[in-house]
C-alpha cells in the first residue's frame, strides 16, 4: 500500500455557509400573584408574540411558577442551559434578557484574547529562521 | 461511484395528482373491516405519506369516502379523527406535526422554506426501528438521500481534486457524509431523541427504539465480512459503498423493530431529510442546502494522507511522468552537533524544486520533503470545474467544460 488515509470528520464552521442559532428553546416562567413578576407578565402579554414571530427558530414555552420569582431559561444545542432570574424587571429589561439568551452560544463564558480564531492555516505561514535573506552581523 | 436513477426512486414516493383526494373524514365504522394496522392514519393524505396508485388503500379510500358522504354527512373535523388511543400507534400521527413547536422551530433553524411540509419533516424523524410500516418511516427517503449525498460529495471531490488517491477519496467521503459525520451533523442541528417511540410522543423528537447500554449491536449493523488480507482498492471500488467500508449499510427492513444506537437513527434522519428536500423542493435547493451544510465544513485534505514510503513513491511518480529522477539536497541546517538539530531538505527534479521539508535528522527531513512533493502532486486543483450535476436538465451544452481525468495514483 503506497498511501493509506486517516479517517476524520469534517469540522463544523457555523456561519460559513449555513448559520444555526444555538439557542433552541426558551422557557418563560411567571407568577400571577407576586409583584416581582409584574414586568415579566407585561412582557408575556405585550412583547412575547412579536418576539416569537421574529425568532421562529426558537421553541418557546410559557408556564406558571407560583410563589417564585420569574425566570427565563435558555436551552442550547450543546446541551447546556442558561437561566436568568428577571425579578422586579420592567418589560423592556426582560426583553433585553431574552435577547441576551437568544444570542448566547450556550458555552461557558470565557475570555477572548485573540482577535481572530480560525481553522484555516495562516496565509503568511509560520516564520522560519532558515528561510528569507540572511542578516550579516 | 454509485449512481441511481433518481427519477424512478422519486416517483414511488410522490403522490399521484388524483382528483379524488378525500375531502371529508371517514367514519370509524367504515374502517373497522379493513385489517391494515395503520388504516386510521392514511386518510390525512400527505405528499410523501401517500400510497401509490396501485396501492389497495386507494380503492378502499374511495369507497370509504363515498360511504361516509352518503351515511355520515355531519362528521366534525377532529384533530385525531379516529378515536383510537394514541398510545397504540407506533409513531406519532402525521396530523400531530402541525401542532409541534419543536418541528416548526427545526424547520426555521435549518432555514427551510415554509412550503416544506411539517408532516414530511416529522416523517424523516421516524426510524424504521420505531415504525416498521414503510409508509410512515424514513426508510425509503433515507435511501434516496444517502444516494444523493454520495453523488454530490463524490462529484465535488473528483472534479476538484482529480489526482486524489482512492484511499484518500474514501476517507474524504466519509469525513463529509460518512456515518459519523452525519450523526455529528444531526446533533449540531439540535436534534433531540425521544426516550421511547410512540404515538403520544412529540413528533419533533427523533423516534427510534433505543439500544440499551451493554447490549450487543444488531447483526445487520455489525461487521459482516471476514477480514481478508487481499481486499484491494479495486475490490472496494467495485463491491463496497462510497466510503470503501467493510460493512454493508443495513436495509430498513433489517432494522425494523430492532434496537439501534442513536447514531444510526440520527444519520438516517439526515439522509431522509436530503431525500425529502429533493422530492419537495427540487434539485437546485438541495444542492444549495448541501453546499451550505456539508461542503462548508472544514476538512484539510492534506492531513488525510498517510504515506508509507514517500521517497519510493516519488521516484516512481517521476519515472512515470517522465521527470528527471528526484534528488534530495540540503538547503540549510543548524545545530548539527547539538541536541536538537534542524535540517531543511528540498527534493529536486533537475532544476525544479518539488517539495521541501524540515526535520531533526537528514533522513526525516528528506522523507518529509518527499511527502510534501507527493501532496503537491495529488492535491492539484483545476481552476475551473463544472460538476456533472450542474448540467442536469440543461439544454445549453456550451456551458459544459470537460473535467480533467487523471491516470491515477502511483502503483508501486
Coordinates of C-alpha atoms in Angstrom, one line a residue:
Chain A
X1 CA 0.0 0.0 0.0
X2 CA 1.8 3.1 -1.1
X3 CA -0.6 5.6 0.5
X4 CA -3.3 5.0 3.0
X5 CA -5.7 7.5 4.6
X6 CA -6.6 8.7 8.0
X7 CA -10.3 8.8 8.9
X8 CA -11.6 12.0 10.3
X9 CA -14.8 14.0 10.4
X10 CA -15.1 17.4 8.8
X11 CA -15.4 20.2 11.4
X12 CA -18.4 22.5 11.6
X13 CA -18.0 26.2 10.9
X14 CA -21.2 27.8 12.0
X15 CA -21.9 30.8 9.8
X16 CA -19.7 29.7 6.9
X17 CA -22.4 28.5 4.6
X18 CA -25.3 28.0 6.9
X19 CA -25.9 29.6 10.3
X20 CA -27.7 27.7 13.0
X21 CA -28.9 29.6 16.0
X22 CA -27.5 27.9 19.1
X23 CA -30.5 28.7 21.3
X24 CA -33.2 26.1 20.6
X25 CA -35.6 26.7 23.4
X26 CA -36.7 29.5 25.8
X27 CA -38.8 28.8 28.8
X28 CA -40.6 31.7 30.4
X29 CA -41.7 31.1 34.0
X30 CA -44.0 33.7 35.7
X31 CA -46.2 34.1 38.7
X32 CA -49.6 35.6 38.7
X33 CA -49.6 36.8 42.2
X34 CA -46.1 38.0 43.1
X35 CA -45.1 41.6 42.4
X36 CA -41.7 40.6 41.1
X37 CA -43.3 39.1 38.0
X38 CA -45.1 42.3 37.0
X39 CA -42.6 43.1 34.3
X40 CA -42.5 39.5 33.1
X41 CA -46.3 39.3 32.9
X42 CA -46.3 42.5 30.9
X43 CA -43.6 41.1 28.6
X44 CA -45.6 37.9 28.0
X45 CA -48.8 39.8 27.3
X46 CA -47.4 42.5 25.0
X47 CA -44.0 41.7 23.6
X48 CA -43.7 37.9 23.5
X49 CA -45.9 37.2 20.4
X50 CA -43.7 39.6 18.4
X51 CA -40.5 38.1 19.9
X52 CA -41.7 34.6 19.0
X53 CA -42.7 35.7 15.4
X54 CA -39.3 37.3 14.9
X55 CA -37.4 34.2 16.1
X56 CA -39.1 31.2 14.6
X57 CA -36.0 29.0 15.2
X58 CA -36.7 29.0 18.9
X59 CA -39.3 26.9 20.6
X60 CA -41.0 29.0 23.2
X61 CA -42.8 27.7 26.2
X62 CA -44.6 29.8 28.9
X63 CA -45.5 28.2 32.2
X64 CA -46.5 29.4 35.6
X65 CA -44.2 29.0 38.6
X66 CA -46.4 30.1 41.5
X67 CA -44.9 31.9 44.5
X68 CA -41.5 32.1 42.9
X69 CA -39.5 34.8 41.1
X70 CA -39.9 34.9 37.3
X71 CA -37.2 33.1 35.3
X72 CA -36.1 32.8 31.7
X73 CA -34.3 29.5 30.9
X74 CA -32.5 29.0 27.6
X75 CA -31.7 25.6 26.2
X76 CA -28.8 25.3 23.8
X77 CA -27.7 22.9 21.1
X78 CA -24.6 21.9 23.0
X79 CA -26.9 20.5 25.7
X80 CA -26.3 23.3 28.3
X81 CA -28.9 25.6 29.9
X82 CA -28.8 29.2 31.0
X83 CA -31.2 30.6 33.4
X84 CA -31.7 34.3 34.2
X85 CA -33.9 35.5 37.1
X86 CA -35.9 38.5 35.9
X87 CA -37.5 39.6 39.2
X88 CA -38.6 43.2 39.5
X89 CA -37.5 44.0 36.0
X90 CA -39.6 46.0 33.6
X91 CA -41.0 44.8 30.3
X92 CA -38.1 46.3 28.4
X93 CA -35.4 44.8 30.7
X94 CA -37.0 41.4 30.4
X95 CA -36.9 41.7 26.7
X96 CA -33.2 42.5 26.8
X97 CA -32.5 39.5 28.9
X98 CA -34.5 37.3 26.4
X99 CA -32.4 38.7 23.6
X100 CA -29.2 38.0 25.6
X101 CA -30.2 34.4 26.0
X102 CA -31.2 34.1 22.3
X103 CA -27.8 35.4 21.1
X104 CA -25.7 33.3 23.6
X105 CA -23.9 30.3 22.2
X106 CA -24.6 28.2 25.3
X107 CA -20.9 27.8 26.1
X108 CA -19.4 28.8 29.4
X109 CA -18.2 32.4 29.3
X110 CA -14.5 32.7 28.5
X111 CA -12.1 35.4 27.9
X112 CA -11.4 36.0 24.2
X113 CA -7.8 37.2 23.9
X114 CA -7.2 36.6 20.2
X115 CA -8.8 38.9 17.6
X116 CA -9.4 36.1 15.1
X117 CA -10.0 32.4 15.7
X118 CA -9.8 30.3 12.6
X119 CA -9.4 26.7 11.5
X120 CA -7.6 27.8 8.3
X121 CA -3.9 28.0 8.4
X122 CA -2.2 31.3 8.3
X123 CA -1.8 32.8 4.8
X124 CA 1.7 34.2 5.6
X125 CA 2.9 30.9 7.2
X126 CA 4.9 30.5 10.4
X127 CA 8.1 32.4 10.4
X128 CA 11.1 30.2 9.8
X129 CA 14.7 31.1 10.7
X130 CA 16.0 29.0 7.8
X131 CA 14.4 31.0 5.0
X132 CA 14.5 34.6 3.8
X133 CA 17.5 36.8 3.5
X134 CA 20.3 36.3 5.9
X135 CA 21.3 39.1 8.2
X136 CA 25.0 39.9 8.4
X137 CA 26.1 40.9 11.8
Chain B
X1 CA -19.3 5.7 -7.9
X2 CA -22.7 4.5 -7.1
X3 CA -25.4 6.1 -9.2
X4 CA -29.1 5.6 -9.0
X5 CA -31.9 6.6 -11.2
X6 CA -33.3 9.3 -9.0
X7 CA -36.5 9.9 -11.1
X8 CA -37.6 6.4 -10.7
X9 CA -37.0 6.4 -7.0
X10 CA -38.8 9.7 -6.6
X11 CA -41.9 8.7 -8.5
X12 CA -42.7 6.0 -5.9
X13 CA -42.8 8.5 -3.1
X14 CA -44.6 11.4 -4.7
X15 CA -48.4 11.3 -4.7
X16 CA -50.3 10.9 -7.9
X17 CA -52.2 14.0 -8.8
X18 CA -55.5 12.5 -8.0
X19 CA -58.8 14.3 -8.1
X20 CA -60.5 12.1 -5.5
X21 CA -58.5 13.2 -2.5
X22 CA -60.8 12.7 0.5
X23 CA -62.4 16.0 1.3
X24 CA -64.4 14.7 4.2
X25 CA -63.3 12.5 7.0
X26 CA -64.1 8.8 7.1
X27 CA -66.3 7.3 9.6
X28 CA -64.6 5.0 12.0
X29 CA -67.2 2.3 11.2
X30 CA -66.1 2.2 7.6
X31 CA -62.6 1.5 8.8
X32 CA -63.4 -1.3 11.1
X33 CA -63.4 -4.0 8.5
X34 CA -60.1 -3.2 7.0
X35 CA -57.3 -5.1 8.7
X36 CA -54.3 -2.9 7.9
X37 CA -52.7 -1.7 11.1
X38 CA -52.2 1.9 10.0
X39 CA -55.5 2.5 8.3
X40 CA -56.6 5.2 10.6
X41 CA -53.7 7.3 9.6
X42 CA -54.0 7.0 5.8
X43 CA -56.8 9.4 5.5
X44 CA -54.9 12.6 6.1
X45 CA -53.0 12.1 2.9
X46 CA -49.7 13.9 2.6
X47 CA -47.5 14.1 -0.3
X48 CA -44.9 11.7 1.0
X49 CA -47.0 9.6 3.1
X50 CA -49.4 8.9 0.3
X51 CA -49.7 5.5 -1.3
X52 CA -49.0 4.9 -5.0
X53 CA -51.9 4.3 -7.3
X54 CA -51.6 0.5 -7.3
X55 CA -52.0 0.5 -3.6
X56 CA -55.0 -1.2 -2.1
X57 CA -55.6 1.8 0.1
X58 CA -56.7 3.9 -2.8
X59 CA -59.8 1.8 -3.7
X60 CA -60.6 1.4 0.0
X61 CA -60.4 5.1 0.4
X62 CA -62.6 5.9 -2.5
X63 CA -65.3 3.5 -1.3
X64 CA -65.0 4.8 2.2
X65 CA -65.3 8.4 1.1
X66 CA -68.5 7.6 -0.8
X67 CA -69.9 5.7 2.1
X68 CA -69.2 8.4 4.6
X69 CA -70.7 11.0 2.2
X70 CA -73.9 9.1 2.0
X71 CA -74.3 8.0 5.6
X72 CA -72.3 10.3 7.8
X73 CA -72.6 13.8 6.3
X74 CA -72.3 15.6 9.6
X75 CA -68.9 14.4 10.7
X76 CA -66.9 17.0 12.5
X77 CA -63.3 17.6 11.7
X78 CA -61.3 16.4 14.7
X79 CA -57.6 16.6 15.4
X80 CA -57.3 12.8 15.5
X81 CA -60.4 11.7 13.6
X82 CA -60.3 8.1 14.5
X83 CA -60.7 8.0 18.3
X84 CA -58.0 5.3 18.8
X85 CA -55.8 5.8 21.7
X86 CA -52.5 7.4 20.6
X87 CA -50.5 5.0 22.8
X88 CA -51.4 2.2 20.4
X89 CA -49.7 3.9 17.5
X90 CA -46.0 3.0 16.9
X91 CA -45.1 6.6 15.9
X92 CA -46.8 10.0 16.1
X93 CA -49.9 10.6 13.9
X94 CA -49.0 12.8 10.9
X95 CA -51.6 15.3 11.8
X96 CA -49.8 16.0 15.1
X97 CA -46.9 17.5 13.2
X98 CA -48.9 20.7 12.5
X99 CA -49.1 21.4 16.3
X100 CA -45.5 20.6 17.2
X101 CA -43.5 23.6 18.2
X102 CA -40.3 21.6 18.0
X103 CA -40.8 20.7 14.4
X104 CA -41.6 24.3 13.4
X105 CA -38.5 25.5 15.2
X106 CA -36.4 22.9 13.5
X107 CA -37.7 23.9 10.1
X108 CA -36.8 27.5 10.7
X109 CA -33.4 26.6 12.2
X110 CA -32.4 24.8 9.1
X111 CA -33.7 27.8 7.0
X112 CA -36.1 25.5 5.1
X113 CA -38.9 27.3 3.2
X114 CA -42.5 27.3 4.5
X115 CA -43.7 25.2 1.6
X116 CA -41.7 22.2 3.0
X117 CA -44.5 20.5 5.0
X118 CA -44.0 19.7 8.7
X119 CA -45.6 16.3 8.2
X120 CA -42.7 15.3 5.9
X121 CA -40.2 16.7 8.4
X122 CA -41.9 14.6 11.1
X123 CA -41.7 11.5 8.9
X124 CA -37.9 12.0 8.4
X125 CA -37.6 11.7 12.1
X126 CA -39.1 8.3 12.4
X127 CA -36.6 5.5 12.1
X128 CA -37.7 2.1 10.9
X129 CA -36.9 0.6 14.3
X130 CA -39.8 2.7 15.7
X131 CA -42.3 2.1 13.0
X132 CA -41.8 -0.8 10.6
X133 CA -44.5 0.4 8.2
X134 CA -42.7 1.8 5.2
X135 CA -45.4 4.4 4.6
X136 CA -44.6 6.1 7.8
X137 CA -40.9 5.6 8.5
X138 CA -38.0 7.3 6.8
X139 CA -36.5 4.1 5.2
X140 CA -37.2 5.0 1.6
X141 CA -36.4 8.7 2.0
X142 CA -33.2 7.7 3.7
X143 CA -32.1 5.5 0.7
X144 CA -32.8 8.4 -1.7
X145 CA -31.0 10.9 0.4
X146 CA -28.0 8.7 1.0
X147 CA -27.5 8.2 -2.7
X148 CA -27.9 11.9 -3.3
X149 CA -25.3 12.8 -0.6
X150 CA -22.9 10.2 -2.1
X151 CA -23.4 11.6 -5.6
X152 CA -22.9 15.2 -4.7
X153 CA -19.8 14.6 -2.5
X154 CA -18.2 12.3 -5.0
X155 CA -18.6 14.6 -7.9
X156 CA -17.3 17.5 -5.8
X157 CA -14.2 15.6 -4.8
X158 CA -13.4 14.0 -8.1
X159 CA -14.0 17.2 -10.1
X160 CA -12.0 19.4 -7.8
X161 CA -9.2 17.0 -6.9
X162 CA -8.8 14.8 -9.9
X163 CA -5.5 13.3 -8.8
X164 CA -6.5 12.1 -5.2
X165 CA -5.6 8.5 -4.4
X166 CA -8.6 6.3 -4.0
X167 CA -7.9 5.7 -0.3
X168 CA -8.0 9.4 0.3
X169 CA -11.2 9.8 -1.7
X170 CA -12.8 7.2 0.5
X171 CA -11.6 9.0 3.7
X172 CA -12.8 12.4 2.4
X173 CA -16.2 11.0 1.5
X174 CA -16.7 9.6 5.0
X175 CA -15.4 12.8 6.5
X176 CA -18.1 14.8 4.7
X177 CA -21.0 12.4 4.6
X178 CA -19.9 9.2 6.4
X179 CA -22.0 7.7 9.3
X180 CA -20.0 9.6 12.0
X181 CA -20.2 12.8 10.1
X182 CA -24.0 12.6 9.6
X183 CA -24.5 11.8 13.3
X184 CA -22.4 14.8 14.2
X185 CA -24.4 17.0 11.8
X186 CA -27.7 15.8 13.3
X187 CA -26.5 16.7 16.8
X188 CA -25.3 20.1 15.6
X189 CA -28.7 20.8 14.2
X190 CA -30.1 20.3 17.7
X191 CA -32.0 17.0 17.1
X192 CA -33.3 15.5 20.4
X193 CA -34.2 11.9 20.7
X194 CA -37.3 10.5 22.3
X195 CA -36.7 8.2 25.2
X196 CA -39.2 5.7 23.7
X197 CA -41.1 6.0 20.4
X198 CA -44.9 6.1 20.4
X199 CA -48.0 7.8 19.1
X200 CA -48.2 10.2 22.1
X201 CA -44.6 11.5 21.8
X202 CA -43.9 14.9 20.3
X203 CA -43.2 14.4 16.6
X204 CA -40.3 16.9 16.8
X205 CA -38.2 14.2 18.6
X206 CA -36.2 11.5 16.9
X207 CA -38.2 8.3 17.1
X208 CA -36.3 5.1 17.3
X209 CA -36.0 2.0 19.5
X210 CA -33.0 2.7 21.7
X211 CA -30.3 0.2 22.2
X212 CA -29.9 -0.5 25.9
X213 CA -26.5 0.2 27.3
X214 CA -24.5 -3.0 27.4
X215 CA -26.5 -4.8 24.7
X216 CA -24.9 -6.0 21.5
X217 CA -25.4 -4.3 18.2
X218 CA -27.9 -5.9 15.9
X219 CA -26.4 -8.4 13.5
X220 CA -27.1 -6.1 10.5
X221 CA -25.0 -3.3 11.9
X222 CA -22.1 -5.4 12.8
X223 CA -19.1 -6.1 10.5
X224 CA -20.4 -8.9 8.3
X225 CA -17.3 -9.5 6.2
X226 CA -14.5 -11.5 7.4
X227 CA -11.1 -9.9 7.5
X228 CA -9.1 -10.7 4.3
X229 CA -5.6 -9.6 3.7
X230 CA -6.1 -9.2 0.0
X231 CA -9.0 -6.8 -0.2
X232 CA -7.7 -4.4 -2.8
X233 CA -8.7 -0.8 -3.5
X234 CA -10.2 -2.0 -6.8
X235 CA -12.3 -4.6 -4.8
X236 CA -13.5 -1.8 -2.5
X237 CA -14.5 0.4 -5.5
X238 CA -16.4 -2.4 -7.1
X239 CA -18.0 -4.1 -4.2
X240 CA -18.2 -1.6 -1.3
X241 CA -20.2 1.5 -0.7
X242 CA -18.9 5.1 -1.4
X243 CA -16.8 5.0 1.8
X244 CA -15.0 1.8 1.0
X245 CA -16.2 0.4 4.3
X246 CA -16.2 -3.3 5.1
X247 CA -19.8 -3.4 6.4
X248 CA -22.7 -3.1 4.1
X249 CA -25.3 -0.5 5.1
X250 CA -28.3 -2.3 6.5
X251 CA -31.7 -2.1 4.8
X252 CA -34.6 -0.6 6.6
X253 CA -36.3 -3.9 6.7
X254 CA -33.4 -5.4 8.6
X255 CA -33.6 -2.7 11.2
X256 CA -37.3 -2.6 11.7
X257 CA -38.3 -3.4 15.3
X258 CA -34.7 -3.9 16.3
X259 CA -32.9 -1.8 18.9
X260 CA -30.4 0.5 17.3
X261 CA -27.9 3.1 18.7
X262 CA -28.6 6.8 18.5
X263 CA -26.0 7.4 15.8
X264 CA -27.8 5.0 13.4
X265 CA -31.1 6.8 13.8
X266 CA -29.5 10.3 13.6
X267 CA -27.8 9.5 10.3
X268 CA -30.9 8.0 8.8
X269 CA -32.7 11.3 9.7
X270 CA -30.1 13.4 7.9
X271 CA -30.2 11.2 4.8
X272 CA -34.0 11.2 4.8
X273 CA -34.1 15.0 5.1
X274 CA -32.0 15.3 2.0
X275 CA -34.2 12.8 0.2
X276 CA -37.4 14.6 1.2
X277 CA -35.9 18.0 0.3
X278 CA -35.2 16.6 -3.1
X279 CA -38.7 15.5 -3.6
X280 CA -40.5 18.6 -2.2
X281 CA -38.2 21.4 -3.2
X282 CA -36.2 20.2 -6.2
X283 CA -32.6 19.8 -7.1
X284 CA -31.3 23.4 -7.0
X285 CA -32.4 23.9 -3.4
X286 CA -31.0 20.5 -2.3
X287 CA -27.7 21.4 -3.9
X288 CA -27.7 24.7 -2.1
X289 CA -28.6 23.0 1.2
X290 CA -25.8 20.5 0.6
X291 CA -23.3 23.3 -0.1
X292 CA -24.3 25.2 3.0
X293 CA -24.5 22.4 5.5
X294 CA -22.0 19.8 4.2
X295 CA -19.4 21.3 1.9
X296 CA -18.9 24.4 4.1
X297 CA -17.5 22.2 6.8
X298 CA -13.8 22.4 7.3
X299 CA -11.7 19.5 6.0
X300 CA -8.0 19.8 5.3
X301 CA -7.4 17.1 2.7
X302 CA -3.6 17.3 3.1
X303 CA -3.9 15.9 6.6
X304 CA -5.6 12.8 5.3
X305 CA -2.6 11.3 3.7
X306 CA -0.6 8.6 5.4
X307 CA 2.5 7.7 3.3
X308 CA 4.4 4.6 4.0
X309 CA 7.4 5.0 1.6
X310 CA 7.1 8.6 0.2
X311 CA 10.6 8.6 -1.3
X312 CA 10.0 5.5 -3.3
X313 CA 6.5 6.7 -4.5
X314 CA 8.1 10.0 -5.6
X315 CA 10.8 8.3 -7.7
X316 CA 8.1 6.1 -9.3
X317 CA 6.0 9.1 -10.0
X318 CA 8.8 11.0 -11.6
X319 CA 9.7 8.0 -13.7
X320 CA 6.0 7.6 -14.8
X321 CA 5.6 11.3 -15.7
X322 CA 9.0 11.5 -17.4
X323 CA 10.6 13.9 -15.0
X324 CA 14.2 13.6 -14.0
X325 CA 14.8 11.4 -11.0
X326 CA 14.3 13.2 -7.7
X327 CA 17.3 14.3 -5.8
X328 CA 17.3 15.4 -2.1
X329 CA 19.6 18.4 -1.4
X330 CA 20.3 20.1 1.9
X331 CA 19.0 23.7 1.8
X332 CA 20.1 24.8 5.3
X333 CA 20.8 23.4 8.7
X334 CA 21.5 24.4 12.2
X335 CA 23.0 22.7 15.3
X336 CA 24.2 19.5 13.6
X337 CA 26.2 18.6 16.6
X338 CA 23.7 19.9 19.2
X339 CA 20.9 18.0 21.0
X340 CA 18.2 19.4 18.6
X341 CA 19.5 19.9 15.1
X342 CA 17.2 21.1 12.3
X343 CA 17.8 20.3 8.7
X344 CA 15.9 21.7 5.8
X345 CA 15.9 19.5 2.8
X346 CA 14.5 20.1 -0.7
X347 CA 13.6 17.4 -3.3
X348 CA 14.7 18.5 -6.8
X349 CA 13.9 17.1 -10.2
X350 CA 16.5 18.6 -12.4
X351 CA 16.3 22.3 -11.6
X352 CA 12.7 22.2 -10.3
X353 CA 12.1 22.1 -6.6
X354 CA 9.3 19.6 -6.0
X355 CA 9.0 19.8 -2.2
X356 CA 10.7 20.9 0.9
X357 CA 10.7 19.6 4.5
X358 CA 12.3 20.2 7.8
X359 CA 13.3 17.5 10.3
X360 CA 15.7 16.8 13.1
X361 CA 17.6 14.3 11.1
X362 CA 18.7 14.3 7.5
X363 CA 16.5 11.3 6.8
X364 CA 13.4 12.7 8.4
X365 CA 13.8 15.9 6.5
X366 CA 14.2 14.0 3.2
X367 CA 11.1 11.9 3.9
X368 CA 9.1 15.0 4.8
X369 CA 10.2 16.7 1.6
X370 CA 9.2 13.7 -0.5
X371 CA 5.8 13.6 1.2
X372 CA 5.3 17.3 0.6
X373 CA 6.2 16.8 -3.1
X374 CA 3.7 14.0 -3.4
X375 CA 1.0 16.1 -1.7
X376 CA 1.7 18.9 -4.1
X377 CA 1.0 16.5 -7.0
X378 CA -2.0 14.7 -5.6
X379 CA -3.8 17.8 -4.3
X380 CA -3.7 19.6 -7.7
X381 CA -6.9 21.5 -8.1
X382 CA -8.1 22.8 -11.5
X383 CA -9.1 26.4 -11.5
X384 CA -12.5 25.9 -13.3
X385 CA -14.6 22.9 -12.9
X386 CA -18.2 22.1 -13.9
X387 CA -19.6 19.3 -11.8
X388 CA -21.9 16.9 -13.7
X389 CA -25.0 17.5 -11.6
X390 CA -24.9 21.2 -12.6
X391 CA -25.7 20.2 -16.2
X392 CA -28.7 18.1 -15.3
X393 CA -31.8 19.3 -17.2
X394 CA -29.7 21.9 -19.1
X395 CA -30.3 22.3 -22.8
X396 CA -27.4 24.6 -23.4
X397 CA -24.4 22.3 -23.8
X398 CA -21.9 25.1 -24.3
X399 CA -21.6 25.7 -20.6
X400 CA -20.1 22.2 -20.0
X401 CA -16.3 22.2 -19.7
X402 CA -14.9 18.7 -19.6
X403 CA -13.2 17.9 -16.3
X404 CA -9.7 16.6 -16.0
X405 CA -9.4 12.8 -15.6
X406 CA -6.1 11.7 -14.2
X407 CA -4.4 8.4 -14.9
X408 CA -4.4 7.6 -11.1
X409 CA -2.1 7.3 -8.2
X410 CA 1.3 5.8 -8.3
X411 CA 1.4 2.0 -8.2
X412 CA 4.5 0.6 -6.6

